[in-house]
Amino acid sequence: MKLFLPFLFLIILVSCQKNEYVFIPDQTFVINKDLLIAAMVGKPTSYLIHLSADNTVFTGYAPAVIEIPSEALMDSKGNIVSGEIKLEVKEYTSTKSALIQCPSSEYEMKPIDSDRLVYLKFSQNGEDLFPIKKVSVYIQDENVINDPNLLVGSLTDNRVTWSKISESLSNISVGTWTISTGETQRTISGYKLEVKGSPRWISISDKPNNLNPTVHKLNVKANQEQNSKNTLAFFVADEKNIMMQLTWNESKSNFGLTTNTQNKNIAGKILIISQLGDNYFEFGMTNAVLGVDTDITVLSSKKDIKEIKSILNSI
């Protein structure tokens, strides 16, 4: 009996220990990139505006003024639209975290350091609209690039591709303009973008140099449970407006990036964002230098959305 009592106490003590929760990742879970990134950095601001018979000038978005000519927007069936439309617009270079919502900053395998990066979309009743006349976007900027390079990003097969297009479809100028908004006038010094067709994204940058190509490869090892279905991986530069999304290498089970650094080292951070279930997220971050580092390991840990947003806002 004396030996039995301590043994019984031990059994009770062990049985009363707190049960630990062990998370088992859902191997079939597939993230929705747009929804996940929007939860981290927000969506482009949207406005309802009424198209006038003459030029429509929109001044409700502080970083820019948008001028839409009369009968300039067409739907996918070829109809000229009128009345109320939805405008979505955002300028992305104000914060580093916002860049992860943008297309990768690469054109012809070269990093794009955007002085300004604008998202612009028109729609009506949920259907996309396309400018058939040049829509003007005026951006206030006191430190303009005098001879800027203009790239436009269009959506094809759910992927945005950067390209240069003819001046008949888009062009950029630097100067000062006085814009009539009806009852008042507004003067803007900076950039004037004119675009038509189907571009969603507009990048203003320095013109690329012609240095000899220097191809650099970076391999990033993530947590074992992370892969292309449940994880996003990014490189965000420290001093430049450059963001490149890493791609998944199935054979090596890691994320990778290949780019032309043109003999320049680019310091930045690797970000790993995972969603392994409806409300289970992991986040990891480490420093990296394109042009120097070749193999990096990023260990992620469980974070909630609020924690991830706070970290992203600090970079």
mmCIF file of C-alpha atoms in Angstrom:
data_model
loop_
_atom_site.group_PDB
_atom_site.id
_atom_site.type_symbol
_atom_site.label_atom_id
_atom_site.label_comp_id
_atom_site.label_asym_id
_atom_site.label_seq_id
_atom_site.Cartn_x
_atom_site.Cartn_y
_atom_site.Cartn_z
ATOM 1 C CA MET A 1 0.000 0.000 0.000
ATOM 2 C CA LYS A 2 2.852 2.396 0.841
ATOM 3 C CA LEU A 3 4.390 1.815 -2.583
ATOM 4 C CA PHE A 4 1.039 2.109 -4.363
ATOM 5 C CA LEU A 5 0.156 5.626 -3.106
ATOM 6 C CA PRO A 6 3.211 7.428 -4.612
ATOM 7 C CA PHE A 7 2.657 5.573 -7.867
ATOM 8 C CA LEU A 8 -1.006 6.611 -7.946
ATOM 9 C CA PHE A 9 -0.022 10.255 -7.277
ATOM 10 C CA LEU A 10 2.426 10.129 -10.178
ATOM 11 C CA ILE A 11 -0.265 8.823 -12.528
ATOM 12 C CA ILE A 12 -2.664 11.616 -11.489
ATOM 13 C CA LEU A 13 0.054 14.248 -11.873
ATOM 14 C CA VAL A 14 0.958 13.121 -15.384
ATOM 15 C CA SER A 15 -2.678 12.888 -16.463
ATOM 16 C CA CYS A 16 -3.301 16.461 -15.293
ATOM 17 C CA GLN A 17 -0.474 17.932 -17.361
ATOM 18 C CA LYS A 18 -1.610 20.436 -20.016
ATOM 19 C CA ASN A 19 -2.093 18.787 -23.408
ATOM 20 C CA GLU A 20 0.186 20.353 -26.014
ATOM 21 C CA TYR A 21 -1.315 21.364 -29.381
ATOM 22 C CA VAL A 22 0.634 19.932 -32.290
ATOM 23 C CA PHE A 23 -0.170 21.567 -35.648
ATOM 24 C CA ILE A 24 -0.143 19.271 -38.667
ATOM 25 C CA PRO A 25 -0.005 21.267 -41.932
ATOM 26 C CA ASP A 26 -2.768 20.637 -44.456
ATOM 27 C CA GLN A 27 -0.775 19.314 -47.415
ATOM 28 C CA THR A 28 -3.676 20.061 -49.782
ATOM 29 C CA PHE A 29 -4.049 23.717 -48.746
ATOM 30 C CA VAL A 30 -3.418 26.197 -51.591
ATOM 31 C CA ILE A 31 -3.081 29.903 -50.862
ATOM 32 C CA ASN A 32 -4.857 32.682 -52.720
ATOM 33 C CA LYS A 33 -1.967 35.085 -53.334
ATOM 34 C CA ASP A 34 -4.122 38.164 -53.958
ATOM 35 C CA LEU A 35 -6.210 37.680 -50.807
ATOM 36 C CA LEU A 36 -3.177 36.861 -48.649
ATOM 37 C CA ILE A 37 -1.159 39.901 -49.779
ATOM 38 C CA ALA A 38 -4.200 42.181 -49.498
ATOM 39 C CA ALA A 39 -4.603 41.050 -45.882
ATOM 40 C CA MET A 40 -0.975 42.078 -45.252
ATOM 41 C CA VAL A 41 -0.701 45.410 -47.096
ATOM 42 C CA GLY A 42 -4.241 46.382 -48.134
ATOM 43 C CA LYS A 43 -5.906 46.790 -51.516
ATOM 44 C CA PRO A 44 -5.662 49.651 -54.021
ATOM 45 C CA THR A 45 -8.064 52.435 -53.125
ATOM 46 C CA SER A 46 -11.263 52.388 -55.168
ATOM 47 C CA TYR A 47 -13.556 55.285 -56.086
ATOM 48 C CA LEU A 48 -16.881 55.620 -57.847
ATOM 49 C CA ILE A 49 -16.780 58.475 -60.342
ATOM 50 C CA HIS A 50 -19.285 59.771 -62.889
ATOM 51 C CA LEU A 51 -18.049 60.290 -66.427
ATOM 52 C CA SER A 52 -18.997 63.698 -67.767
ATOM 53 C CA ALA A 53 -19.772 64.597 -71.377
ATOM 54 C CA ASP A 54 -16.458 66.450 -71.544
ATOM 55 C CA ASN A 55 -13.158 65.507 -69.932
ATOM 56 C CA THR A 56 -13.518 63.945 -66.476
ATOM 57 C CA VAL A 57 -10.884 65.130 -63.979
ATOM 58 C CA PHE A 58 -10.493 63.117 -60.782
ATOM 59 C CA THR A 59 -8.626 64.742 -57.878
ATOM 60 C CA GLY A 60 -9.745 62.509 -55.000
ATOM 61 C CA TYR A 61 -6.467 60.558 -54.782
ATOM 62 C CA ALA A 62 -3.796 62.793 -53.258
ATOM 63 C CA PRO A 63 -0.643 61.520 -55.048
ATOM 64 C CA ALA A 64 -2.130 61.990 -58.533
ATOM 65 C CA VAL A 65 -4.693 63.708 -60.739
ATOM 66 C CA ILE A 66 -6.363 61.576 -63.413
ATOM 67 C CA GLU A 67 -7.887 63.066 -66.565
ATOM 68 C CA ILE A 68 -10.213 60.907 -68.681
ATOM 69 C CA PRO A 69 -11.198 62.236 -72.132
ATOM 70 C CA SER A 70 -14.789 62.076 -73.335
ATOM 71 C CA GLU A 71 -15.828 58.644 -74.670
ATOM 72 C CA ALA A 72 -12.436 57.188 -73.750
ATOM 73 C CA LEU A 73 -13.421 53.936 -72.002
ATOM 74 C CA MET A 74 -14.632 50.795 -73.754
ATOM 75 C CA ASP A 75 -15.852 47.445 -72.434
ATOM 76 C CA SER A 76 -14.782 44.012 -73.717
ATOM 77 C CA LYS A 77 -17.650 43.986 -76.238
ATOM 78 C CA GLY A 78 -16.482 47.220 -77.873
ATOM 79 C CA ASN A 79 -19.132 49.462 -76.329
ATOM 80 C CA ILE A 80 -18.223 53.008 -75.242
ATOM 81 C CA VAL A 81 -19.365 53.382 -71.627
ATOM 82 C CA SER A 82 -20.836 56.336 -69.785
ATOM 83 C CA GLY A 83 -22.287 57.050 -66.371
ATOM 84 C CA GLU A 84 -20.777 55.748 -63.148
ATOM 85 C CA ILE A 85 -17.540 53.741 -63.224
ATOM 86 C CA LYS A 86 -15.152 52.332 -60.633
ATOM 87 C CA LEU A 87 -11.578 53.578 -60.515
ATOM 88 C CA GLU A 88 -8.856 51.679 -58.630
ATOM 89 C CA VAL A 89 -5.552 53.483 -58.185
ATOM 90 C CA LYS A 90 -2.466 53.248 -55.970
ATOM 91 C CA GLU A 91 1.110 54.559 -56.022
ATOM 92 C CA TYR A 92 3.367 51.915 -54.479
ATOM 93 C CA THR A 93 6.734 53.511 -53.711
ATOM 94 C CA SER A 94 5.741 55.152 -50.409
ATOM 95 C CA THR A 95 6.428 51.982 -48.347
ATOM 96 C CA LYS A 96 8.632 48.935 -48.872
ATOM 97 C CA SER A 97 5.945 46.523 -47.701
ATOM 98 C CA ALA A 98 3.544 47.655 -50.438
ATOM 99 C CA LEU A 99 5.973 46.448 -53.117
ATOM 100 C CA ILE A 100 5.133 42.785 -52.470
ATOM 101 C CA GLN A 101 1.713 43.449 -54.044
ATOM 102 C CA CYS A 102 3.372 44.539 -57.293
ATOM 103 C CA PRO A 103 4.694 42.514 -60.225
ATOM 104 C CA SER A 104 8.360 41.507 -59.952
ATOM 105 C CA SER A 105 10.657 44.458 -60.700
ATOM 106 C CA GLU A 106 12.385 42.888 -63.700
ATOM 107 C CA TYR A 107 12.552 43.762 -67.363
ATOM 108 C CA GLU A 108 14.703 41.688 -69.706
ATOM 109 C CA MET A 109 16.166 39.992 -66.601
ATOM 110 C CA LYS A 110 17.363 43.336 -65.222
ATOM 111 C CA PRO A 111 16.072 44.774 -61.906
ATOM 112 C CA ILE A 112 13.796 47.809 -62.246
ATOM 113 C CA ASP A 113 14.305 50.500 -59.599
ATOM 114 C CA SER A 114 11.042 52.430 -59.944
ATOM 115 C CA ASP A 115 10.945 56.090 -59.006
ATOM 116 C CA ARG A 116 7.173 55.795 -59.259
ATOM 117 C CA LEU A 117 5.030 52.664 -59.571
ATOM 118 C CA VAL A 118 1.314 53.126 -60.301
ATOM 119 C CA TYR A 119 -1.608 50.678 -60.466
ATOM 120 C CA LEU A 120 -4.590 51.873 -62.516
ATOM 121 C CA LYS A 121 -7.795 50.011 -63.334
ATOM 122 C CA PHE A 122 -11.236 51.015 -64.625
ATOM 123 C CA SER A 123 -14.379 48.881 -64.405
ATOM 124 C CA GLN A 124 -18.159 49.086 -64.562
ATOM 125 C CA ASN A 125 -20.533 46.579 -62.957
ATOM 126 C CA GLY A 126 -17.626 44.231 -62.347
ATOM 127 C CA GLU A 127 -16.422 44.250 -65.980
ATOM 128 C CA ASP A 128 -13.016 45.652 -66.914
ATOM 129 C CA LEU A 129 -12.845 48.773 -69.065
ATOM 130 C CA PHE A 130 -10.043 49.753 -71.442
ATOM 131 C CA PRO A 131 -8.973 53.259 -72.503
ATOM 132 C CA ILE A 132 -9.206 53.742 -76.281
ATOM 133 C CA LYS A 133 -8.018 57.320 -75.898
ATOM 134 C CA LYS A 134 -5.020 58.315 -73.814
ATOM 135 C CA VAL A 135 -5.852 58.751 -70.132
ATOM 136 C CA SER A 136 -3.539 61.262 -68.424
ATOM 137 C CA VAL A 137 -2.097 60.628 -64.966
ATOM 138 C CA TYR A 138 -0.351 63.633 -63.379
ATOM 139 C CA ILE A 139 1.982 62.813 -60.467
ATOM 140 C CA GLN A 140 3.379 65.515 -58.196
ATOM 141 C CA ASP A 141 7.123 64.973 -57.758
ATOM 142 C CA GLU A 142 9.793 67.532 -56.847
ATOM 143 C CA ASN A 143 12.698 65.181 -57.664
ATOM 144 C CA VAL A 144 11.906 63.899 -61.123
ATOM 145 C CA ILE A 145 14.130 61.889 -63.433
ATOM 146 C CA ASN A 146 14.779 64.274 -66.330
ATOM 147 C CA ASP A 147 14.942 61.541 -68.975
ATOM 148 C CA PRO A 148 12.723 58.812 -67.515
ATOM 149 C CA ASN A 149 12.091 55.302 -68.764
ATOM 150 C CA LEU A 150 8.453 54.205 -68.994
ATOM 151 C CA LEU A 151 7.378 50.564 -68.705
ATOM 152 C CA VAL A 152 3.830 49.248 -68.623
ATOM 153 C CA GLY A 153 2.640 45.996 -67.096
ATOM 154 C CA SER A 154 -0.233 44.104 -68.686
ATOM 155 C CA LEU A 155 -2.040 41.051 -67.364
ATOM 156 C CA THR A 156 -1.745 37.950 -69.557
ATOM 157 C CA ASP A 157 -2.704 34.464 -68.353
ATOM 158 C CA ASN A 158 -2.832 35.708 -64.743
ATOM 159 C CA ARG A 159 0.736 37.009 -65.013
ATOM 160 C CA VAL A 160 1.884 40.615 -65.373
ATOM 161 C CA THR A 161 4.562 41.208 -67.998
ATOM 162 C CA TRP A 162 6.536 44.453 -68.249
ATOM 163 C CA SER A 163 7.083 45.914 -71.708
ATOM 164 C CA LYS A 164 7.920 49.065 -73.626
ATOM 165 C CA ILE A 165 5.215 50.068 -76.060
ATOM 166 C CA SER A 166 5.004 52.656 -78.806
ATOM 167 C CA GLU A 167 4.326 56.310 -78.069
ATOM 168 C CA SER A 168 0.988 55.915 -79.822
ATOM 169 C CA LEU A 169 -0.124 53.863 -76.803
ATOM 170 C CA SER A 170 1.830 55.439 -73.944
ATOM 171 C CA ASN A 171 4.289 58.204 -73.246
ATOM 172 C CA ILE A 172 5.746 60.204 -70.378
ATOM 173 C CA SER A 173 6.785 63.828 -70.003
ATOM 174 C CA VAL A 174 8.291 65.985 -67.270
ATOM 175 C CA GLY A 175 7.082 69.514 -66.575
ATOM 176 C CA THR A 176 4.411 71.704 -64.972
ATOM 177 C CA TRP A 177 0.744 71.653 -65.913
ATOM 178 C CA THR A 178 -2.329 73.625 -64.916
ATOM 179 C CA ILE A 179 -5.386 71.401 -64.907
ATOM 180 C CA SER A 180 -8.945 72.692 -64.851
ATOM 181 C CA THR A 181 -11.179 70.783 -62.465
ATOM 182 C CA GLY A 182 -14.314 72.712 -63.402
ATOM 183 C CA GLU A 183 -14.675 75.434 -60.818
ATOM 184 C CA THR A 184 -10.997 75.545 -59.863
ATOM 185 C CA GLN A 185 -7.569 74.978 -61.346
ATOM 186 C CA ARG A 186 -4.700 72.884 -60.005
ATOM 187 C CA THR A 187 -1.029 73.185 -60.892
ATOM 188 C CA ILE A 188 1.137 70.054 -60.790
ATOM 189 C CA SER A 189 4.890 69.787 -61.289
ATOM 190 C CA GLY A 190 6.297 66.322 -61.904
ATOM 191 C CA TYR A 191 5.351 63.570 -64.321
ATOM 192 C CA LYS A 192 2.558 63.290 -66.859
ATOM 193 C CA LEU A 193 1.754 59.744 -67.983
ATOM 194 C CA GLU A 194 -0.489 59.083 -70.962
ATOM 195 C CA VAL A 195 -1.714 55.506 -71.425
ATOM 196 C CA LYS A 196 -4.316 53.612 -73.401
ATOM 197 C CA GLY A 197 -5.013 49.965 -74.088
ATOM 198 C CA SER A 198 -4.760 47.331 -71.363
ATOM 199 C CA PRO A 199 -1.888 48.252 -68.990
ATOM 200 C CA ARG A 200 -2.641 47.860 -65.287
ATOM 201 C CA TRP A 201 0.806 48.884 -64.015
ATOM 202 C CA ILE A 202 3.054 51.824 -64.887
ATOM 203 C CA SER A 203 6.699 52.091 -63.838
ATOM 204 C CA ILE A 204 8.876 55.216 -64.065
ATOM 205 C CA SER A 205 12.603 54.586 -63.712
ATOM 206 C CA ASP A 206 16.041 55.558 -64.971
ATOM 207 C CA LYS A 207 16.884 54.275 -68.408
ATOM 208 C CA PRO A 208 18.812 50.987 -68.195
ATOM 209 C CA ASN A 209 22.559 51.016 -68.710
ATOM 210 C CA ASN A 210 24.453 48.822 -71.122
ATOM 211 C CA LEU A 211 26.884 47.213 -68.702
ATOM 212 C CA ASN A 212 27.983 43.664 -69.373
ATOM 213 C CA PRO A 213 25.444 41.176 -68.016
ATOM 214 C CA THR A 214 26.275 39.567 -64.687
ATOM 215 C CA VAL A 215 23.833 36.737 -64.052
ATOM 216 C CA HIS A 216 23.423 35.980 -60.356
ATOM 217 C CA LYS A 217 21.566 33.024 -58.847
ATOM 218 C CA LEU A 218 20.221 32.911 -55.306
ATOM 219 C CA ASN A 219 18.855 29.744 -53.676
ATOM 220 C CA VAL A 220 16.690 29.989 -50.567
ATOM 221 C CA LYS A 221 15.940 27.006 -48.339
ATOM 222 C CA ALA A 222 12.686 27.357 -46.378
ATOM 223 C CA ASN A 223 10.941 25.212 -43.760
ATOM 224 C CA GLN A 224 10.291 21.625 -44.808
ATOM 225 C CA GLU A 225 6.513 22.083 -44.947
ATOM 226 C CA GLN A 226 6.723 25.161 -47.201
ATOM 227 C CA ASN A 227 6.344 24.928 -50.975
ATOM 228 C CA SER A 228 4.874 26.696 -53.995
ATOM 229 C CA LYS A 229 1.298 25.842 -52.974
ATOM 230 C CA ASN A 230 1.339 27.418 -49.522
ATOM 231 C CA THR A 231 4.228 29.897 -49.525
ATOM 232 C CA LEU A 232 5.284 33.177 -51.127
ATOM 233 C CA ALA A 233 8.938 34.249 -51.182
ATOM 234 C CA PHE A 234 10.206 37.741 -52.044
ATOM 235 C CA PHE A 235 13.401 39.753 -52.273
ATOM 236 C CA VAL A 236 12.886 43.420 -51.293
ATOM 237 C CA ALA A 237 15.824 45.809 -51.731
ATOM 238 C CA ASP A 238 16.832 48.058 -48.818
ATOM 239 C CA GLU A 239 17.698 51.275 -50.651
ATOM 240 C CA LYS A 240 15.846 50.847 -53.928
ATOM 241 C CA ASN A 241 12.252 50.269 -55.029
ATOM 242 C CA ILE A 242 13.021 46.759 -56.237
ATOM 243 C CA MET A 243 10.960 43.690 -55.390
ATOM 244 C CA MET A 244 11.365 40.291 -57.032
ATOM 245 C CA GLN A 245 9.288 37.227 -56.286
ATOM 246 C CA LEU A 246 11.247 33.992 -55.961
ATOM 247 C CA THR A 247 10.123 30.901 -57.856
ATOM 248 C CA TRP A 248 9.850 27.348 -56.553
ATOM 249 C CA ASN A 249 12.327 24.717 -57.771
ATOM 250 C CA GLU A 250 10.613 21.357 -57.428
ATOM 251 C CA SER A 251 13.746 19.276 -57.999
ATOM 252 C CA LYS A 252 15.748 21.133 -55.329
ATOM 253 C CA SER A 253 12.785 21.782 -52.990
ATOM 254 C CA ASN A 254 13.777 25.423 -52.552
ATOM 255 C CA PHE A 255 12.979 28.920 -53.800
ATOM 256 C CA GLY A 256 15.252 30.623 -56.281
ATOM 257 C CA LEU A 257 15.984 33.842 -58.112
ATOM 258 C CA THR A 258 18.068 34.466 -61.223
ATOM 259 C CA THR A 259 18.703 38.052 -62.308
ATOM 260 C CA ASN A 260 21.222 40.287 -64.044
ATOM 261 C CA THR A 261 22.809 42.459 -61.344
ATOM 262 C CA GLN A 262 25.043 44.249 -63.908
ATOM 263 C CA ASN A 263 28.083 44.177 -61.594
ATOM 264 C CA LYS A 264 26.143 45.897 -58.813
ATOM 265 C CA ASN A 265 25.461 44.366 -55.403
ATOM 266 C CA ILE A 266 21.885 44.916 -54.194
ATOM 267 C CA ALA A 267 21.321 44.595 -50.446
ATOM 268 C CA GLY A 268 17.878 43.663 -49.204
ATOM 269 C CA LYS A 269 15.745 41.139 -47.366
ATOM 270 C CA ILE A 270 14.275 37.745 -48.155
ATOM 271 C CA LEU A 271 10.667 37.476 -46.950
ATOM 272 C CA ILE A 272 8.855 34.150 -46.529
ATOM 273 C CA ILE A 273 5.073 34.254 -46.008
ATOM 274 C CA SER A 274 3.179 30.964 -45.587
ATOM 275 C CA GLN A 275 -0.403 29.989 -44.990
ATOM 276 C CA LEU A 276 -0.673 26.370 -43.936
ATOM 277 C CA GLY A 277 -4.359 26.382 -42.979
ATOM 278 C CA ASP A 278 -7.345 28.700 -42.731
ATOM 279 C CA ASN A 279 -5.894 30.627 -39.780
ATOM 280 C CA TYR A 280 -2.339 29.357 -39.524
ATOM 281 C CA PHE A 281 0.469 31.553 -40.851
ATOM 282 C CA GLU A 282 4.268 31.435 -40.752
ATOM 283 C CA PHE A 283 6.718 34.240 -41.458
ATOM 284 C CA GLY A 284 10.478 34.405 -41.873
ATOM 285 C CA MET A 285 12.920 37.140 -42.862
ATOM 286 C CA THR A 286 16.680 37.461 -43.292
ATOM 287 C CA ASN A 287 19.201 39.782 -44.961
ATOM 288 C CA ALA A 288 20.613 38.970 -48.393
ATOM 289 C CA VAL A 289 22.824 40.654 -50.977
ATOM 290 C CA LEU A 290 22.210 39.940 -54.661
ATOM 291 C CA GLY A 291 25.597 39.625 -56.314
ATOM 292 C CA VAL A 292 27.185 38.127 -53.192
ATOM 293 C CA ASP A 293 24.960 35.532 -51.503
ATOM 294 C CA THR A 294 24.182 32.314 -53.328
ATOM 295 C CA ASP A 295 22.639 29.985 -50.731
ATOM 296 C CA ILE A 296 20.518 31.148 -47.803
ATOM 297 C CA THR A 297 18.284 29.426 -45.273
ATOM 298 C CA VAL A 298 15.241 31.253 -43.911
ATOM 299 C CA LEU A 299 13.556 29.738 -40.853
ATOM 300 C CA SER A 300 9.934 30.751 -40.356
ATOM 301 C CA SER A 301 7.823 30.708 -37.220
ATOM 302 C CA LYS A 302 4.117 30.960 -36.464
ATOM 303 C CA LYS A 303 2.759 34.515 -36.589
ATOM 304 C CA ASP A 304 -0.698 36.009 -36.800
ATOM 305 C CA ILE A 305 -1.711 38.536 -39.445
ATOM 306 C CA LYS A 306 -1.259 41.485 -37.088
ATOM 307 C CA GLU A 307 2.308 40.452 -36.249
ATOM 308 C CA ILE A 308 3.243 39.983 -39.910
ATOM 309 C CA LYS A 309 1.792 43.364 -40.868
ATOM 310 C CA SER A 310 3.776 45.029 -38.095
ATOM 311 C CA ILE A 311 7.025 43.443 -39.285
ATOM 312 C CA LEU A 312 6.348 44.359 -42.929
ATOM 313 C CA ASN A 313 5.633 47.973 -41.966
ATOM 314 C CA SER A 314 9.018 48.160 -40.231
ATOM 315 C CA ILE A 315 11.145 47.247 -43.250
#
